[in-house]
XYZ file of N, CA and C in Angstrom:
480
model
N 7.599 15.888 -23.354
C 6.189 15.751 -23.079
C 5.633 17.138 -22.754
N 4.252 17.204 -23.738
C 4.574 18.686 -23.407
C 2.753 18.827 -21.926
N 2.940 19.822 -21.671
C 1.812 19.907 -20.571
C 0.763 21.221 -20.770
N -0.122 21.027 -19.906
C -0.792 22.491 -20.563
C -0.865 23.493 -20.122
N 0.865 23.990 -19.599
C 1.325 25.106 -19.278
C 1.692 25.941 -20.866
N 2.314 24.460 -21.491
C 2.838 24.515 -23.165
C 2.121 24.787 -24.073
N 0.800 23.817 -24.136
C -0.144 24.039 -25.188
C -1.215 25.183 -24.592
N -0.974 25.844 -25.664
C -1.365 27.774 -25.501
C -3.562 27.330 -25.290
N -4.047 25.734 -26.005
C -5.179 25.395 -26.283
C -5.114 24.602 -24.864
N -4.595 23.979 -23.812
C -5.036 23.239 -23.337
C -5.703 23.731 -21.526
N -6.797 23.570 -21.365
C -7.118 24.056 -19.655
C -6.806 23.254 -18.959
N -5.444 23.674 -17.870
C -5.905 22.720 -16.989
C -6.437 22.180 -16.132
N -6.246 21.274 -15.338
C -6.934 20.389 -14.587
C -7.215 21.360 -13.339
N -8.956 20.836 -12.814
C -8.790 21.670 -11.957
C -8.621 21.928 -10.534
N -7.807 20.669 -10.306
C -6.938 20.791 -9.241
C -5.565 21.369 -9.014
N -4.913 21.790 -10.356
C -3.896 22.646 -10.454
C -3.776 23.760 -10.339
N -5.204 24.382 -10.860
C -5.493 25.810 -10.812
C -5.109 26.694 -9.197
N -5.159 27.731 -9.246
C -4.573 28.908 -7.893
C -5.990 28.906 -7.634
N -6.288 29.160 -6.234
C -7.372 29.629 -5.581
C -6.838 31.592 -6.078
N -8.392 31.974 -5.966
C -8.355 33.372 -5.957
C -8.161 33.769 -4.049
N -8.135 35.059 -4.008
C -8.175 35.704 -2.534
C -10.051 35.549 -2.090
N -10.872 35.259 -3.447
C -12.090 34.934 -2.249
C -12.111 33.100 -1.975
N -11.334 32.602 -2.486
C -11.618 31.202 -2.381
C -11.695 30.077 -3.088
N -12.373 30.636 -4.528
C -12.605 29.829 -5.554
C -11.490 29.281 -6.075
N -11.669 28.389 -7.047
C -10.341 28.371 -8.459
C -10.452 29.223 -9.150
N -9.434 29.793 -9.815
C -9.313 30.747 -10.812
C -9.971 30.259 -12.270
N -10.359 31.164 -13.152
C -10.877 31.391 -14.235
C -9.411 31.304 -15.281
N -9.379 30.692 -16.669
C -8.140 30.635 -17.257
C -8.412 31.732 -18.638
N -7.874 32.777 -18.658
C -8.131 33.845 -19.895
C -6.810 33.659 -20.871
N -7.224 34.414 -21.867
C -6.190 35.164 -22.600
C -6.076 36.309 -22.644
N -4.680 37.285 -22.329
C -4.582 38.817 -22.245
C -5.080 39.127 -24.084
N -5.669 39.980 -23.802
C -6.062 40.338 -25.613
C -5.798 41.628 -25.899
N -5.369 42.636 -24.503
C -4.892 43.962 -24.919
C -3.583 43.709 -25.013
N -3.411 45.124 -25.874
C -2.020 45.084 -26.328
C -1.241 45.922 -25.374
N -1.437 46.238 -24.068
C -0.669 46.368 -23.306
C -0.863 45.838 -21.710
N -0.198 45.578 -20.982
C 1.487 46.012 -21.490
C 1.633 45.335 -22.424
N 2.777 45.931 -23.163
C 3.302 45.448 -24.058
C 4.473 44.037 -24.514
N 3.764 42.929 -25.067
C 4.491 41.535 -24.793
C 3.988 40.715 -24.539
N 2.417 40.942 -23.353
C 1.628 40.225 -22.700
C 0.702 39.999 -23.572
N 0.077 40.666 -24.368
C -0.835 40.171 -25.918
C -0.419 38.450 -26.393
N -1.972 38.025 -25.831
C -1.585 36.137 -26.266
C -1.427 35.392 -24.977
N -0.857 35.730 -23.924
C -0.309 35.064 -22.593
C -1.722 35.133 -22.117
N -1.765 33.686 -21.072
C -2.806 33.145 -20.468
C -2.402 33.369 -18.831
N -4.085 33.903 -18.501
C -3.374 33.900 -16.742
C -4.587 33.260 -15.995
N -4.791 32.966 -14.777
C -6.129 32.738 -14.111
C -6.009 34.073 -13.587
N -7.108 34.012 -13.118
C -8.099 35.082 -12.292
C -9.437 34.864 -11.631
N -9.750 35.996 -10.977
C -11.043 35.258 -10.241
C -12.059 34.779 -10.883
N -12.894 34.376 -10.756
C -14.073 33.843 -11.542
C -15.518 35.290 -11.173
N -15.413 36.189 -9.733
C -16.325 37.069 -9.382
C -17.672 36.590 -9.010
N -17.417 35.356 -8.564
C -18.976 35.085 -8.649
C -19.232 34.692 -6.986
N -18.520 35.574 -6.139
C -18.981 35.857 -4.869
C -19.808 37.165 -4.646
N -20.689 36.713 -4.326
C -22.089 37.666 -3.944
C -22.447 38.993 -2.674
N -20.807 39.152 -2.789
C -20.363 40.042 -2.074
C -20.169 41.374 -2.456
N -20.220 41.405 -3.802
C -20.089 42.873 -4.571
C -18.453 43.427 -4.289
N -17.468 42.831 -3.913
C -16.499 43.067 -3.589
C -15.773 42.858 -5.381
N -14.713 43.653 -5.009
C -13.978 43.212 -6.608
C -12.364 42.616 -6.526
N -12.255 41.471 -6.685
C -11.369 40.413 -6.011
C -10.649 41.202 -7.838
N -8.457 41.246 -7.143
C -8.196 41.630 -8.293
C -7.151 40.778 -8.445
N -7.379 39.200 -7.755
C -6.326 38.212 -8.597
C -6.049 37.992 -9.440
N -4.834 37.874 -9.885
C -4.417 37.482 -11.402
C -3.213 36.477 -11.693
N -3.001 35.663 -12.126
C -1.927 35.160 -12.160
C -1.096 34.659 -13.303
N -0.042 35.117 -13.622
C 0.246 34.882 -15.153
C 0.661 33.571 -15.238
N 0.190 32.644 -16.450
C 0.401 31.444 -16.940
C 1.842 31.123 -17.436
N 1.870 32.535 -18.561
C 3.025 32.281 -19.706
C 4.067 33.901 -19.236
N 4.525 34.191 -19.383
C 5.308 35.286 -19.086
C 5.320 35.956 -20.696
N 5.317 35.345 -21.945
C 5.462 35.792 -23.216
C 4.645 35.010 -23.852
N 3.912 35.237 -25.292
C 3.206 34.712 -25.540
C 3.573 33.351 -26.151
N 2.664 32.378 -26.189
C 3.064 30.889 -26.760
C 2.492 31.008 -28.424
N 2.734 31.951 -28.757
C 2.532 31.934 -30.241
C 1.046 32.243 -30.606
N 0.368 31.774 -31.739
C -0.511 31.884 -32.429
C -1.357 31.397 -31.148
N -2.356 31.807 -30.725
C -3.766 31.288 -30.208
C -4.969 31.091 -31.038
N -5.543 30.004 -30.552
C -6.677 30.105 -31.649
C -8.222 30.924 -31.103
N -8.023 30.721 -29.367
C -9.259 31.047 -28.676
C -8.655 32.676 -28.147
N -9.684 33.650 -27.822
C -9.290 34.692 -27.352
C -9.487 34.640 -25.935
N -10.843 33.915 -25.667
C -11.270 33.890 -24.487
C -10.541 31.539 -24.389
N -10.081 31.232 -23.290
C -9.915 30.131 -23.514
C -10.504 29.326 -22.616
N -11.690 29.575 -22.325
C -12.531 29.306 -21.090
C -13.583 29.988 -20.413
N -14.825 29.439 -21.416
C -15.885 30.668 -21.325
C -16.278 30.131 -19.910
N -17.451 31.432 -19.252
C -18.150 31.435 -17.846
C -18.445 30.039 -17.616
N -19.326 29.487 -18.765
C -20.017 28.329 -18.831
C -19.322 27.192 -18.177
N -18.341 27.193 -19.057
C -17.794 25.982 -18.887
C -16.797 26.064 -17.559
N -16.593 27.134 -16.869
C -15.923 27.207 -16.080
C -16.616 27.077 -14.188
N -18.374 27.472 -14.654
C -19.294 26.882 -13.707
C -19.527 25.562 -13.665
N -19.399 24.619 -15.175
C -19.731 23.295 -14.891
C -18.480 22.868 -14.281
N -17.154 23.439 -14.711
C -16.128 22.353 -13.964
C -15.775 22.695 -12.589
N -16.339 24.137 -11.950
C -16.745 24.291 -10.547
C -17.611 23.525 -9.945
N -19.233 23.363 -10.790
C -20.324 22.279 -9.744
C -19.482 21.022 -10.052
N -19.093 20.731 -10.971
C -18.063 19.081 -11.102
C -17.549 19.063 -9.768
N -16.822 19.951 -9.548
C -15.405 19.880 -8.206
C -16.458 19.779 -7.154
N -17.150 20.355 -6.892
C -18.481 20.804 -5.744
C -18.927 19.769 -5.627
N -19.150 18.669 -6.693
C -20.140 17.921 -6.059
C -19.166 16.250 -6.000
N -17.828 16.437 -6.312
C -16.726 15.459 -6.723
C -16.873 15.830 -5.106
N -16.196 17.162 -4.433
C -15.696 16.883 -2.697
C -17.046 16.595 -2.131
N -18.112 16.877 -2.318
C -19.076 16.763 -1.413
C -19.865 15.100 -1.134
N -18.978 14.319 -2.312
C -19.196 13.065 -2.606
C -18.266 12.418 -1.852
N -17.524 12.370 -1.612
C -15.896 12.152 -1.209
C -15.914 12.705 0.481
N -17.180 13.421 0.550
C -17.078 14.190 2.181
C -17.701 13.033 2.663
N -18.695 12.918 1.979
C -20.063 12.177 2.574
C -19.827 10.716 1.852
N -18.346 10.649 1.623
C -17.769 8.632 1.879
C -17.395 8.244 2.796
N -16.469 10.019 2.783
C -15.654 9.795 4.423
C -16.778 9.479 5.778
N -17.706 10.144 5.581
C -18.162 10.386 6.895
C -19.184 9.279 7.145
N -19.458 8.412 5.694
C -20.635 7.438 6.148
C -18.891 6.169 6.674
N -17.890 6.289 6.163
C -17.045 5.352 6.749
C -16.432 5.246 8.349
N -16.800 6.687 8.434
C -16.073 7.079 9.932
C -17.188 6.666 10.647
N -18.849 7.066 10.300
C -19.993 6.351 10.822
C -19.823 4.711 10.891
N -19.592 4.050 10.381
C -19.552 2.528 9.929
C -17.918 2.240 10.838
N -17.315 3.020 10.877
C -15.944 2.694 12.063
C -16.570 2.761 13.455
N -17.433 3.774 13.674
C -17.973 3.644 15.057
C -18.888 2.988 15.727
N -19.460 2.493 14.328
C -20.719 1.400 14.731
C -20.438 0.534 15.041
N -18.731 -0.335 14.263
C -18.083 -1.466 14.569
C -17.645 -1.476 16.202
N -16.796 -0.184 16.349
C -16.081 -0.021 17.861
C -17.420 -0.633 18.656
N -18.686 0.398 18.324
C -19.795 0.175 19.683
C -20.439 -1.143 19.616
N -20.240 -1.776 17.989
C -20.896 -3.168 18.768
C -19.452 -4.207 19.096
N -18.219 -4.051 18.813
C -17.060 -4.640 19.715
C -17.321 -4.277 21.640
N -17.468 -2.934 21.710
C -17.636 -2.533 23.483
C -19.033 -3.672 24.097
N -19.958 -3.489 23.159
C -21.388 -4.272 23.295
C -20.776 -5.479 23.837
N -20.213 -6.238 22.358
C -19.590 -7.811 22.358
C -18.908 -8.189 23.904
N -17.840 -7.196 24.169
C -17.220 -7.511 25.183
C -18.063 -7.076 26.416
N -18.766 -6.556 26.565
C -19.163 -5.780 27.756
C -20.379 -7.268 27.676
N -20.810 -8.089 26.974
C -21.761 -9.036 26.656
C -21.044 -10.804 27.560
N -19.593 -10.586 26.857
C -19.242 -11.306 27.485
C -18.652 -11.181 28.229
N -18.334 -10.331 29.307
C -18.028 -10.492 30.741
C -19.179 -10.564 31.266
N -20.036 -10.183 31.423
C -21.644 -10.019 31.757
C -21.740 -11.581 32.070
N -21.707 -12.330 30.676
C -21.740 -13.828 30.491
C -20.574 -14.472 31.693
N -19.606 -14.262 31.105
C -18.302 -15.049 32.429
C -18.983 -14.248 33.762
N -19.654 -13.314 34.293
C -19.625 -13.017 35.489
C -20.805 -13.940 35.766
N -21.767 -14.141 35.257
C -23.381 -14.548 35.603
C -22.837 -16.216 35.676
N -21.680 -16.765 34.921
C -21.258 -18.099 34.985
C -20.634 -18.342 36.520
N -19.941 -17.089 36.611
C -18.814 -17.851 38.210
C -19.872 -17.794 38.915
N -21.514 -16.379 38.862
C -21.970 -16.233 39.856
C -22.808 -17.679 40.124
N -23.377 -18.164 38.922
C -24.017 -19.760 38.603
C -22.975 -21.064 39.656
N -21.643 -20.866 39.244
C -20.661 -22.209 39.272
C -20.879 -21.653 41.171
N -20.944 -20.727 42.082
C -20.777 -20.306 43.538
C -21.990 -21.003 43.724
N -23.175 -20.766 43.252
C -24.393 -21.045 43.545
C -24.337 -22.789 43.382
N -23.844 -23.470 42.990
C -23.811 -24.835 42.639
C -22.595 -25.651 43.944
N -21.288 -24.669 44.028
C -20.617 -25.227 45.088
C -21.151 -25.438 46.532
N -22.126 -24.180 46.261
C -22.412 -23.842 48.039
C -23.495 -25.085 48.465
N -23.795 -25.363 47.041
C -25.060 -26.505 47.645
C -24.299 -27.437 47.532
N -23.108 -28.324 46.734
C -22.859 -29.419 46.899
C -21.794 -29.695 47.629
N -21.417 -28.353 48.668
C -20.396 -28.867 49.873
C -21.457 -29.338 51.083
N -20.725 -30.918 51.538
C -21.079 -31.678 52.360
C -21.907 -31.030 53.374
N -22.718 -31.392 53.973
C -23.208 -30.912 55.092
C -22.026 -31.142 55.922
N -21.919 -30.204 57.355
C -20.945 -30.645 58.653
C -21.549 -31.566 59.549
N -20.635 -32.342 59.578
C -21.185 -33.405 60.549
C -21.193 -32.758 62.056
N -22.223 -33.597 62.702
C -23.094 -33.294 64.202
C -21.681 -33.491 64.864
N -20.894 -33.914 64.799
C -19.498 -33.990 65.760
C -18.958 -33.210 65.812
N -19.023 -32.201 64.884
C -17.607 -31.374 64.649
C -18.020 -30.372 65.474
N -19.284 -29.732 66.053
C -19.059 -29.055 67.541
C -19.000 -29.924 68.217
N -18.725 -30.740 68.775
C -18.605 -31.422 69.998
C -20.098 -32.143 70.072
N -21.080 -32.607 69.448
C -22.198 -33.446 69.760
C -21.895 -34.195 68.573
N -23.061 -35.230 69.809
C -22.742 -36.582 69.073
C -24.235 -36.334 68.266
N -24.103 -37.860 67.760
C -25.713 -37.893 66.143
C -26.970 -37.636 67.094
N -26.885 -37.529 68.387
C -28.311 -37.498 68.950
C -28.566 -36.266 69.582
N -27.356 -35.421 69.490
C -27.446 -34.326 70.226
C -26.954 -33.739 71.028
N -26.193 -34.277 71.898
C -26.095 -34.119 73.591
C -24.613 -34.023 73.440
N -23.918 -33.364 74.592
C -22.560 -32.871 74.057
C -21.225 -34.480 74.609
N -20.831 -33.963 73.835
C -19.747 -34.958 74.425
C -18.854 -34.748 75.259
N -18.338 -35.823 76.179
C -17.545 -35.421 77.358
C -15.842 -35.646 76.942
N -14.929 -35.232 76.633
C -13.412 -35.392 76.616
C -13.198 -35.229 78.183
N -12.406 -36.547 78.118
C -11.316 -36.775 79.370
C -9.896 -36.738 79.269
């Protein structure tokens, strides 16, 4: 099976690609000078330069070590197409950021209305026992007039 380390025509994917030293993915060329000598035909990445820094990033990374034969492209991955499959990636993570983060939003909304729920019903069981106290206190018996020592009319009683 061959991959497109093999096929001298194929770009790959661009999650395989090397970051450069400013950050980006690399750009995929073909060497077209004839020196050094051997490297004529071999594909490498490199930076793409399109940090606005004026700095001159001098990554390079060789694909093939010798050439894979006949090429048909010199360049195998013009600017163009190498900005659309950058805004692709750009706007693939920034889609994928902002799934994560409306899900992690939607995880916390659940937690705070679970704390709500529960914090709702103890609230409820507390306002119930405080209800069920309020109901005992009235339907324990009155004390009967004897139990200090008077009788039903008042007046104390005498023990002998």
């Amino acid at each position: 099976m061959s991959t497109w380390r093999d096929d001298p025509n194929a770009i790959p994917p661009w999650n395989e690609r090397p970051k450069c030293h400013c950050g980006f993915r690399t750009w995929l060329q073909v060497w077209t000078d004839p020196l050094p000598q051997g490297k004529q035909g071999c594909r490498f990445f490199k930076c793409p330069d399109i940090d606005d820094d004026f700095k001159a990033c001098t990554f390079m990374q060789w694909i093939n070590t010798r050439p894979l034969g006949r090429v048909r492209f010199h360049q195998v991955e013009t600017k163009g197409q190498y900005y659309a499959r950058h805004t692709q990636a750009r706007e693939e993570a920034r889609l994928a950021r902002e799934e994560q983060e409306r899900r992690v939003r939607q995880q916390q909304r659940e937690a705070a209305l679970k704390i709500q729920e529960e914090q709702f019903q103890a609230r409820e069981a507390q306002l119930k026992r405080e209800e069920d106290e309020l109901k005992n206190r009235y339907k324990e018996p009155a004390q009967s007039s004897t139990s200090d020592g008077r009788n039903k009319k008042g007046k104390f009683l005498r023990f002998t």
